[in-house]
XYZ file of C-alpha atoms in Angstrom:
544
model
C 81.551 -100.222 167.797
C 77.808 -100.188 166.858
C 76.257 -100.285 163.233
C 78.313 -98.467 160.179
C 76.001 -95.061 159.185
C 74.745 -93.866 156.243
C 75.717 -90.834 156.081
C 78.532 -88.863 153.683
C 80.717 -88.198 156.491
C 81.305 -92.249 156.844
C 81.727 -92.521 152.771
C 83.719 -89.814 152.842
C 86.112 -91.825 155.345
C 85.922 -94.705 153.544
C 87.226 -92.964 150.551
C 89.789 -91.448 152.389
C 91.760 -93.280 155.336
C 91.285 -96.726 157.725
C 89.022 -96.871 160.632
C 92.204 -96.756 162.899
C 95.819 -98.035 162.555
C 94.603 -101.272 164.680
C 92.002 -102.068 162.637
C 91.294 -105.639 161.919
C 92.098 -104.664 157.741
C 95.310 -102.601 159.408
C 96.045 -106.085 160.848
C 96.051 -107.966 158.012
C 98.166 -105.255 155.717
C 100.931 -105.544 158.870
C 100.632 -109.432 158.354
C 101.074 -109.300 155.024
C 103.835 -106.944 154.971
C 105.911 -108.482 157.407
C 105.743 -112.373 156.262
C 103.269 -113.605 153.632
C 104.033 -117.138 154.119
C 103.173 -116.805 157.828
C 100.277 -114.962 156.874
C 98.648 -117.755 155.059
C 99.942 -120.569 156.919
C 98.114 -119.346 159.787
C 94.604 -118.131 157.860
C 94.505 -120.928 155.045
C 92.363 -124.029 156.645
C 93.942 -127.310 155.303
C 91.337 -129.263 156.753
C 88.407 -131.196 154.108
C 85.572 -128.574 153.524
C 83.713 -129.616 150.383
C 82.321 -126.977 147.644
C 78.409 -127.596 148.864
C 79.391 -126.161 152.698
C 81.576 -122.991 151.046
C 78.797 -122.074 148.744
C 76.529 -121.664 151.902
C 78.555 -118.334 152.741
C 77.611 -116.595 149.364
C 73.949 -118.029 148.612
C 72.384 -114.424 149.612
C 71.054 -113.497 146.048
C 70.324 -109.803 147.642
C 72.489 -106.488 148.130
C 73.354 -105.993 151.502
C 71.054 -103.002 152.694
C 73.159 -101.692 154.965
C 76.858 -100.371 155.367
C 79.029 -102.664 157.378
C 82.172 -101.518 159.160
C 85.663 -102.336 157.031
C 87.175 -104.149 159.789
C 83.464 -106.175 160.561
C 84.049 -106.894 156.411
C 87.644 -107.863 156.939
C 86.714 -110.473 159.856
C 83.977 -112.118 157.541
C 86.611 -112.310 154.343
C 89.215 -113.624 156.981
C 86.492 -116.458 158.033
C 84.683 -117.221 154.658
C 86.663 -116.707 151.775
C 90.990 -116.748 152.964
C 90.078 -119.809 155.472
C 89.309 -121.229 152.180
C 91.453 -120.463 149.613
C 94.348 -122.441 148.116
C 97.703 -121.843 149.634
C 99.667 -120.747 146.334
C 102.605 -120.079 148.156
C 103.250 -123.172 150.087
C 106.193 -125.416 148.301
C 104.039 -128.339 148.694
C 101.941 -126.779 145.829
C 103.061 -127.776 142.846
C 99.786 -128.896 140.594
C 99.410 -125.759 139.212
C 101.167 -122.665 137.129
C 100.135 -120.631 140.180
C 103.125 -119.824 142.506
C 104.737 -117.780 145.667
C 105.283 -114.139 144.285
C 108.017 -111.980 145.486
C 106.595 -109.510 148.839
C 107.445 -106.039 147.324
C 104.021 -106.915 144.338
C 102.019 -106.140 148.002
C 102.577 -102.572 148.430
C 103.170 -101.997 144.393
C 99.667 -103.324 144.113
C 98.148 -100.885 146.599
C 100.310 -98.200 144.533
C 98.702 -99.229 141.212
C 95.239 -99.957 142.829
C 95.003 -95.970 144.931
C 96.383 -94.570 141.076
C 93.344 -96.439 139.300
C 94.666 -95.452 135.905
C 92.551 -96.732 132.867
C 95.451 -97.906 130.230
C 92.604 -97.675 127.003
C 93.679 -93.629 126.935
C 96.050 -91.706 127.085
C 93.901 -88.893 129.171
C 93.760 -91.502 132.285
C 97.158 -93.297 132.161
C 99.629 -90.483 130.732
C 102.537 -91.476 132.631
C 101.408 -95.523 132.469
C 101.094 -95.726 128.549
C 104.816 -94.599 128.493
C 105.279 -97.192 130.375
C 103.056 -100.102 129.153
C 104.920 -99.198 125.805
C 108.271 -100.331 127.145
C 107.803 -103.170 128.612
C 106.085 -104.309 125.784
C 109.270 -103.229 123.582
C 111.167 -105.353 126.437
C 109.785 -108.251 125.819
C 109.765 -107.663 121.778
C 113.716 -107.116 122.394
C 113.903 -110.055 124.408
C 112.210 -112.524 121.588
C 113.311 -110.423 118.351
C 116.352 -109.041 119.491
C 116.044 -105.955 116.542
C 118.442 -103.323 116.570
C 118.443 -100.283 118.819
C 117.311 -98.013 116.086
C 114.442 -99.921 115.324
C 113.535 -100.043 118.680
C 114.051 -96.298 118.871
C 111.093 -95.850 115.856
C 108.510 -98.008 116.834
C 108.485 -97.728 121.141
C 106.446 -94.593 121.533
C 105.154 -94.610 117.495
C 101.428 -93.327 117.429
C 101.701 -95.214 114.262
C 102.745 -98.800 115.623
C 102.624 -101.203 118.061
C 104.808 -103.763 119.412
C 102.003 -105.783 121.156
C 99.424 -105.625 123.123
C 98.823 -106.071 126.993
C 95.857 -108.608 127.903
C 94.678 -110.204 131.057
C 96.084 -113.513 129.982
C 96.839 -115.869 127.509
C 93.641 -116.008 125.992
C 93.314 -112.925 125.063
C 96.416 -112.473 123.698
C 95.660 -115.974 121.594
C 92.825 -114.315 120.506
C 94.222 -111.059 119.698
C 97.169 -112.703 117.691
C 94.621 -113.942 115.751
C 92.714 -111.282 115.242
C 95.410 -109.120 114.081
C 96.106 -112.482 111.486
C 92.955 -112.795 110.459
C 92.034 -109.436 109.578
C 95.218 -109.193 107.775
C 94.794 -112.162 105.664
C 91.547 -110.728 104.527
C 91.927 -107.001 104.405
C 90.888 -104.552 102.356
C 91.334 -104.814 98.524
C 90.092 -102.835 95.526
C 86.087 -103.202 95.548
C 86.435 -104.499 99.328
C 86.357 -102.887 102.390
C 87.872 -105.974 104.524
C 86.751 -108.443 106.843
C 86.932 -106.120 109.739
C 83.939 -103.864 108.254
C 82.289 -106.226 105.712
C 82.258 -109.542 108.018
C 83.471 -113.007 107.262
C 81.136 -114.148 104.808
C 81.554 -111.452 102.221
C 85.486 -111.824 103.001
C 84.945 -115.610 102.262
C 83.149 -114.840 98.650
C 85.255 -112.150 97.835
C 88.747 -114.283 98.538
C 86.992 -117.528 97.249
C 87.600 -119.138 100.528
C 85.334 -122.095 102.153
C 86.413 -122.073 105.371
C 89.181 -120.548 106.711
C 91.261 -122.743 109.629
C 93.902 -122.600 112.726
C 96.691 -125.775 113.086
C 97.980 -126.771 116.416
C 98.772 -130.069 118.259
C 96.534 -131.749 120.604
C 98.740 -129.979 123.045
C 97.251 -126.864 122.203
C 95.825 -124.990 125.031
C 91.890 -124.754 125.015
C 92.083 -121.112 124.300
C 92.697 -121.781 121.120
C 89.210 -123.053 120.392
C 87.425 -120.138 122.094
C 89.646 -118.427 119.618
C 88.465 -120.173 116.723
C 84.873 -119.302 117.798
C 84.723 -115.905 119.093
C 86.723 -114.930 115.481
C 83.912 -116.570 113.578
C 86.017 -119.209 111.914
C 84.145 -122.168 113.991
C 85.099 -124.695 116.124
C 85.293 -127.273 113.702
C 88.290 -125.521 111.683
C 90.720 -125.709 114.518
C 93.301 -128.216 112.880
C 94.320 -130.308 116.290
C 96.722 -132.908 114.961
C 97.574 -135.938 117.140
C 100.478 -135.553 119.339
C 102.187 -139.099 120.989
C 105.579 -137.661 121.287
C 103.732 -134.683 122.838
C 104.163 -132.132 119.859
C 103.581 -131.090 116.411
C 104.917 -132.771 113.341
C 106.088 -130.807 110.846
C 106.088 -132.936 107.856
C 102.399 -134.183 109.304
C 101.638 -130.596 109.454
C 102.664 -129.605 106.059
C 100.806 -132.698 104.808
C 97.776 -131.724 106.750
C 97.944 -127.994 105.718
C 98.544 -128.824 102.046
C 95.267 -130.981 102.121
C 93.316 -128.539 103.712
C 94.116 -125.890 101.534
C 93.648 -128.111 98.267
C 90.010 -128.635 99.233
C 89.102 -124.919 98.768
C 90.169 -123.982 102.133
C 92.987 -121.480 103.156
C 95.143 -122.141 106.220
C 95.145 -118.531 108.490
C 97.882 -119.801 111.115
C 99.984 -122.144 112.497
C 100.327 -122.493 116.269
C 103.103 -123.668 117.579
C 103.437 -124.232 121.742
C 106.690 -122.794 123.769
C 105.841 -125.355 126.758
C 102.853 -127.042 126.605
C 100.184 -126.765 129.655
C 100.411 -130.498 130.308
C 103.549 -131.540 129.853
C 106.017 -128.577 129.396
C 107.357 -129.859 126.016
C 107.795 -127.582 122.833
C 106.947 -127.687 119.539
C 109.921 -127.609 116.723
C 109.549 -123.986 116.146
C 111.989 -123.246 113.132
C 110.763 -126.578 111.634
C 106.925 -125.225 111.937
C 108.208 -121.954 110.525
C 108.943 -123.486 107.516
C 106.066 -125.077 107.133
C 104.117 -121.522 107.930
C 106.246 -120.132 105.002
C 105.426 -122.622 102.277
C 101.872 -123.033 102.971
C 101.586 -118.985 103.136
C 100.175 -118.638 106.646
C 100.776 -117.212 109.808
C 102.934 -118.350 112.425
C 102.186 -117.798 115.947
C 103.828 -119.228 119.237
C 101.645 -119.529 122.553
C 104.926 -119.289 124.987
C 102.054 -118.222 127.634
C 104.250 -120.352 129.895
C 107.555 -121.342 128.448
C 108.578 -117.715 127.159
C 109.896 -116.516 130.045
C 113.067 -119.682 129.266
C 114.215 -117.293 127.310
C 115.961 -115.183 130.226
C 118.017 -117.995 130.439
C 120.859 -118.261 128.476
C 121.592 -121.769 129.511
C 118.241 -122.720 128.136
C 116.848 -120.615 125.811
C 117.365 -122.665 122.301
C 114.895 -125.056 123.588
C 112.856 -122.083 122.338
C 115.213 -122.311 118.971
C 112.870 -120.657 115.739
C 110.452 -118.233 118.345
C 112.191 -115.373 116.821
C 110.471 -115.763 113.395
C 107.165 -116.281 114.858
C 104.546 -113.179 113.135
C 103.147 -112.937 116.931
C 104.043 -114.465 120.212
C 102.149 -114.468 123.668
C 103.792 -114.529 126.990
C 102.053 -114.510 130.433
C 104.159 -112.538 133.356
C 102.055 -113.845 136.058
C 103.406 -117.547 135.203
C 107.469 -117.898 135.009
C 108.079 -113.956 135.656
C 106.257 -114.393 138.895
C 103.537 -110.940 139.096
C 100.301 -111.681 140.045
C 97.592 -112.563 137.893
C 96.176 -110.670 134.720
C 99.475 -109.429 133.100
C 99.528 -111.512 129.628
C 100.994 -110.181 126.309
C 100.894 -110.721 122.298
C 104.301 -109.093 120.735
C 104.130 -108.275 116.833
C 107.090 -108.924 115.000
C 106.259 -106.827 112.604
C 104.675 -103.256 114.499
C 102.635 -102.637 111.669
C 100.790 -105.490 112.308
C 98.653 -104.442 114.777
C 96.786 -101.892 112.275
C 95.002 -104.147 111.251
C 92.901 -104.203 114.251
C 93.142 -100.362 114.963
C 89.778 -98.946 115.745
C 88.912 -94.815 116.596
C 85.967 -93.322 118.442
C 85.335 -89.353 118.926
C 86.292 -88.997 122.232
C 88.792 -91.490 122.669
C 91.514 -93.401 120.834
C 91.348 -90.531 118.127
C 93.509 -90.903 115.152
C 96.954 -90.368 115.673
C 96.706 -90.294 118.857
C 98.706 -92.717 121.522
C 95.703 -94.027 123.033
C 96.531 -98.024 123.454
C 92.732 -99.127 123.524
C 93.049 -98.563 119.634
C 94.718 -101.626 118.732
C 94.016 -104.024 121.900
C 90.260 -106.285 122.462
C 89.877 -105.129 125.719
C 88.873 -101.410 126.060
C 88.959 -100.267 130.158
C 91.890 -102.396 131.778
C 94.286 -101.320 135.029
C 97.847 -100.801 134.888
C 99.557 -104.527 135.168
C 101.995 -103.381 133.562
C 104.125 -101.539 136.387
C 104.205 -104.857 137.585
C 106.291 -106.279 135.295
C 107.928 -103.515 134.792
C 108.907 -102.995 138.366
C 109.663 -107.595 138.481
C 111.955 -106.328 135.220
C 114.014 -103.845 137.191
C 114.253 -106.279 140.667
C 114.842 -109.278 139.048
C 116.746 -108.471 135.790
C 117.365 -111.015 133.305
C 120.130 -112.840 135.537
C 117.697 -112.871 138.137
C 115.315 -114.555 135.900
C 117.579 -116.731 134.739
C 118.821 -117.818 137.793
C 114.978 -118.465 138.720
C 114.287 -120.298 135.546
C 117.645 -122.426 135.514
C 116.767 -123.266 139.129
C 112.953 -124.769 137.805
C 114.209 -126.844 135.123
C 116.906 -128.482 136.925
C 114.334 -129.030 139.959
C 112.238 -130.650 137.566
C 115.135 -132.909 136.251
C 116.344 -133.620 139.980
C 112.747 -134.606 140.502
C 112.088 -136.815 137.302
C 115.076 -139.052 138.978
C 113.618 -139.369 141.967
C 110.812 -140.659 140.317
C 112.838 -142.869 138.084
C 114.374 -144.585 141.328
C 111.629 -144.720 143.717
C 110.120 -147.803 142.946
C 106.572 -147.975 142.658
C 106.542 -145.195 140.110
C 106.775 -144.395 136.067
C 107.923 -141.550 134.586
C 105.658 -140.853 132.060
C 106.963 -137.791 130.336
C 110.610 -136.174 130.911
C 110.878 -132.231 131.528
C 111.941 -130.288 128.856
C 111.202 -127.289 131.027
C 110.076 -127.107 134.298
C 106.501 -129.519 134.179
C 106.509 -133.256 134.297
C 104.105 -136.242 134.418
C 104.192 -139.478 135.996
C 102.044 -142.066 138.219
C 101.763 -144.360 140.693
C 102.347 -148.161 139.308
C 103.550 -150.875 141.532
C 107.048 -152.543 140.071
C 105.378 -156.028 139.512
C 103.115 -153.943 137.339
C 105.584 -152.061 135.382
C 107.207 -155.354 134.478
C 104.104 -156.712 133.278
C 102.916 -154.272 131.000
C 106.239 -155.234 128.905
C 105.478 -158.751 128.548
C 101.666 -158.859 127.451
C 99.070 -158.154 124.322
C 97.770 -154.844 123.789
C 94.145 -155.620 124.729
C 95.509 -156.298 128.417
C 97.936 -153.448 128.523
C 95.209 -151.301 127.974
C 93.050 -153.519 130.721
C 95.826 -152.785 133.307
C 96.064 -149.049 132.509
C 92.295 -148.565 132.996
C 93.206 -149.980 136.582
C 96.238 -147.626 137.037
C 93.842 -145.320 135.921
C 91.555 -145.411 138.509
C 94.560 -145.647 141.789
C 96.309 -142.534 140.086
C 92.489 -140.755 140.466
C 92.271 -142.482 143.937
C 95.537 -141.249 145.286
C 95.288 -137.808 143.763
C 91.920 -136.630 145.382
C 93.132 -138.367 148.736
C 95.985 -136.245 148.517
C 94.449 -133.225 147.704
C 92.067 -133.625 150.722
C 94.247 -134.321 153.082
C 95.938 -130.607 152.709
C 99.433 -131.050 153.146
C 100.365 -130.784 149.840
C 98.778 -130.788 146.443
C 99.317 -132.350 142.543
C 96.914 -131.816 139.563
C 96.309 -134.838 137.171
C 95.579 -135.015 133.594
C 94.869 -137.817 130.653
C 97.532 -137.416 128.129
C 98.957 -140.058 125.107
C 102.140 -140.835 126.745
C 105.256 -141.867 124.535
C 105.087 -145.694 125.935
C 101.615 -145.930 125.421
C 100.490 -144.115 122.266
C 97.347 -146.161 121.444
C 95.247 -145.196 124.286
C 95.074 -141.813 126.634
C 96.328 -142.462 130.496
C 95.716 -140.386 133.438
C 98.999 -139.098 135.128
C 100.112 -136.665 138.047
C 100.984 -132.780 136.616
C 103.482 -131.418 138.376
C 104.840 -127.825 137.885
C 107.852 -126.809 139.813
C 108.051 -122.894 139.562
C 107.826 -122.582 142.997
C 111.436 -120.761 144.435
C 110.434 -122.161 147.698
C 109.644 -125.500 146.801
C 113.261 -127.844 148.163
C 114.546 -131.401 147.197
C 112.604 -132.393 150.534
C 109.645 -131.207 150.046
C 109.418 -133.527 146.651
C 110.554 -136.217 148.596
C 107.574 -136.171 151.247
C 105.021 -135.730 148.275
C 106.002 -138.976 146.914
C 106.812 -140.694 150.238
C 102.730 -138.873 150.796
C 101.506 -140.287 147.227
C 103.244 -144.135 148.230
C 101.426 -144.248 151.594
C 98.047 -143.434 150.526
C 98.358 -146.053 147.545
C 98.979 -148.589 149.310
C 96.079 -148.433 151.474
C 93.503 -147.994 148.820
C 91.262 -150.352 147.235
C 92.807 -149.544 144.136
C 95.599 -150.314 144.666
C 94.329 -154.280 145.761
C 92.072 -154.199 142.806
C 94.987 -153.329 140.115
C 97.442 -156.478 141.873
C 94.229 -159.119 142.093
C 93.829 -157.973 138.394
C 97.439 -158.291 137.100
C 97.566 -161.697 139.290
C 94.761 -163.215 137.914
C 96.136 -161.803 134.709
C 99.211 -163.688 135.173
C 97.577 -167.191 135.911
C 95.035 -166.693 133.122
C 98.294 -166.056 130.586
C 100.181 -169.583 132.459
């Protein structure tokens, strides 16, 4: 084949069209195409391969000089980074919020991706900003529920906004916040508003000291960037203690009420739609109340658990979402597109105003540009994804996916409860549990001694739930994550526990069954596993 040129007619091709239809990249799209599953079965390495030896492939500091062949590219991707990567789609994965996404995103990607449309104006995504606008009103309709009419003002309304689309949940945190903040302290007669005069003249002129955010320890960490990229500081993000796994509302209201007497004013309360760790939910309408007598905002990070409410079966676990001032959903969790398609919905379409910036050449006033009211300005068009899963799917295809998770997860937290050297540590409420390895003789110990050694005999646990985790995770055949959580039996101290998510469609009854026949077998032959019974033993004849 020789060396690539540089010359324009070899550009020019790359621009254009593939090397050849049997090109090495032409391959891979065939591959692909015809059975993703297969694809990365056979190109995904399960074997160990620690960080240290992958980070020798991309320690060149320098710009390649040279053009290199597409396919000659494709070879070196196929070798260095795919060999690599984590196997999302196999059923055995179930640690993360990451799962198998339906084939037809493939070739709707390379649509969106040859298109390149820019969604911050109007002048590069005419067609797409149409569209961005109604699947944001979808998903407004599907937590709102207005009436047609309103829905028929506000859609396409230069005026309003229904939302905004973000690469994730984090942004649209932030943005929710944003929009809250700079509404709280807008302009008044003899001020201009936080958004031009900054926080600290907003803080003199509304006699505020600090201004805060409320959530649960639950909360997802993106909350705290939140707190700090809007100025407030970390320090004023409100995380309340959570044994039961979410918020309080009478500790909330008593925490809030505090706050606020102490020269402080409460700017929103957050309340979680399937928490990151455990799956559970905050008591929405309950927090709503609270939001509403201490004068704040209400938002609801439903990054995950939002999409429940395609399911009609399920969706009151959500109960008290629909008075929410702002809600964020990710699509590239439950509603299965890939990643970078989050969203904040505004109740109220006004809202969003309050964040609306102009510039000469773009996002003029009155104009439909959506970069006015969003944080990020140049971002690609995510949304035909989800507007394209909205048309395959439909909501009784969601449903039927979401129905399917949650009783997975249930069918699961049984098989825990019977297999015998494990605890169930939390029960799904949607589709995430937690649980751990702990012999029987173990379990029935911890109910028959002092605190001081419960917590003792945790810290062992501890350490063979870390032991059995990695082992697992090296070994490659399948994969949990692990977390430290308060768990309802053992509120005084934090315990580490196995996160499972099951969102996977492809993830069966039998696959569960060999990760936890895996997870026994690899106990049992660690040393932690001798250490914890020698301990609890010992423990025993020390008690006699």
């Amino acid at each position: 084949m020789g060396e690539a040129q540089v010359s324009l007619e070899h550009l020019f091709r790359v621009f254009t069209k593939p090397e050849h239809k049997d090109s090495k990249l032409a391959q891979i799209e065939q591959h692909l195409s015809d059975n993703i599953l297969d694809f990365l079965s056979q190109h995904v390495v399960t074997k160990k391969t620690s960080l240290e030896e992958i980070e020798k492939d991309f320690s060149d500091s320098k710009v390649p000089e040279s053009p290199e062949f597409v396919s000659t590219h494709a070879e070196s991707l196929l070798d260095k980074l795919v060999a690599h990567s984590v196997n999302t789609y196999s059923p055995t994965f179930i640690g993360h919020m990451t799962s198998a996404l339906p084939y037809f995103h493939l070739p709707l990607s390379k649509l969106m991706v040859g298109l390149n449309q820019n969604l911050v104006k109007i002048e590069t995504s005419k067609a797409f900003t149409p569209l961005e606008r109604q699947v944001l009103g979808m998903m407004h309709n599907l937590v709102y529920d207005q009436p047609q009419g309103f829905y028929d003002d506000h859609l396409h309304s230069a005026a309003h906004s229904l939302g905004a689309f973000c690469s994730g949940g984090t942004i649209a945190n932030i943005t929710a916040l944003w929009v809250a903040r700079n509404k709280l302290l807008g302009p008044q007669k003899g001020f201009s508003g936080v958004a031009k005069a900054g926080l600290a003249a907003a803080y003199r002129h509304y006699g505020i000291n600090n201004l805060g955010v409320m959530c649960s320890k639950r909360g997802h960490y993106s909350l705290s960037k939140a707190v700090d990229v809007l100025g407030l500081g970390r320090e004023q993000l409100l995380t309340v203690p959570a044994p039961k796994q979410t918020l309080d509302p009478a500790k909330a209201l008593r925490i809030g009420r505090r706050y606020q007497e102490e020269g402080n004013k409460l700017l929103a309360i957050v309340g979680v739609g399937g928490t990151t760790e455990t799956g559970h939910v905050d008591p929405l309408d309950e927090l709503a109340d609270v939001a509403e007598e201490l004068g704040c905002w209400f938002h609801v990070d439903a990054a995950w658990g939002g999409a429940t409410l395609f399911s009609a079966r399920y969706r009151d676990r959500l109960k008290g979402i629909e008075r929410a001032d702002s809600v964020t959903i990710d699509a590239h969790k439950q509603m299965y597109v890939p990643m970078g398609a989050g969203m904040a919905l505004f109740k109220d379409p006004q809202n969003a105003n309050a964040v609306r910036h102009h510039a000469q050449y773009i996002l003029r006033a009155g104009s439909k540009d959506l970069g006015a009211t969003t944080l990020e300005g140049s971002r690609n068009g995510m949304a035909m994804m989800v507007y394209s899963a909205l048309h395959i799917f439909g909501r009784k295809g969601y449903e039927l996916l979401i129905d399917r998770s949650i009783d997975k997860a249930k069918d699961f937290a049984q098989m825990i409860d019977k297999a015998q050297d494990f605890e169930l540590t939390t029960t799904p409420i949607l589709s995430l549990l937690t649980y751990r390895v702990c012999p029987a003789e173990v379990q029935e110990k911890l109910k028959h001694v002092n605190a001081k050694t419960r917590n003792a005999i945790n810290e062992k646990i501890d350490a063979l739930v870390v032991a059995v985790q990695k082992q697992q995770r090296e070994a490659g055949k399948s994969f949990v994550s692990r977390t430290r959580l308060e768990a309802p039996d053992y509120p005084s101290q934090c315990i580490t526990v196995f996160r499972v998510v099951l969102a996977n469609p492809l993830t069966s009854h039998n696959d569960l069954a060999a990760i936890l026949a895996e997870q026994h077998l690899i106990a049992k032959e660690t040393q932690a596993w001798k250490e914890l019974m020698d301990f609890v033993r010992e423990t025993e004849t020390v008690a006699s």
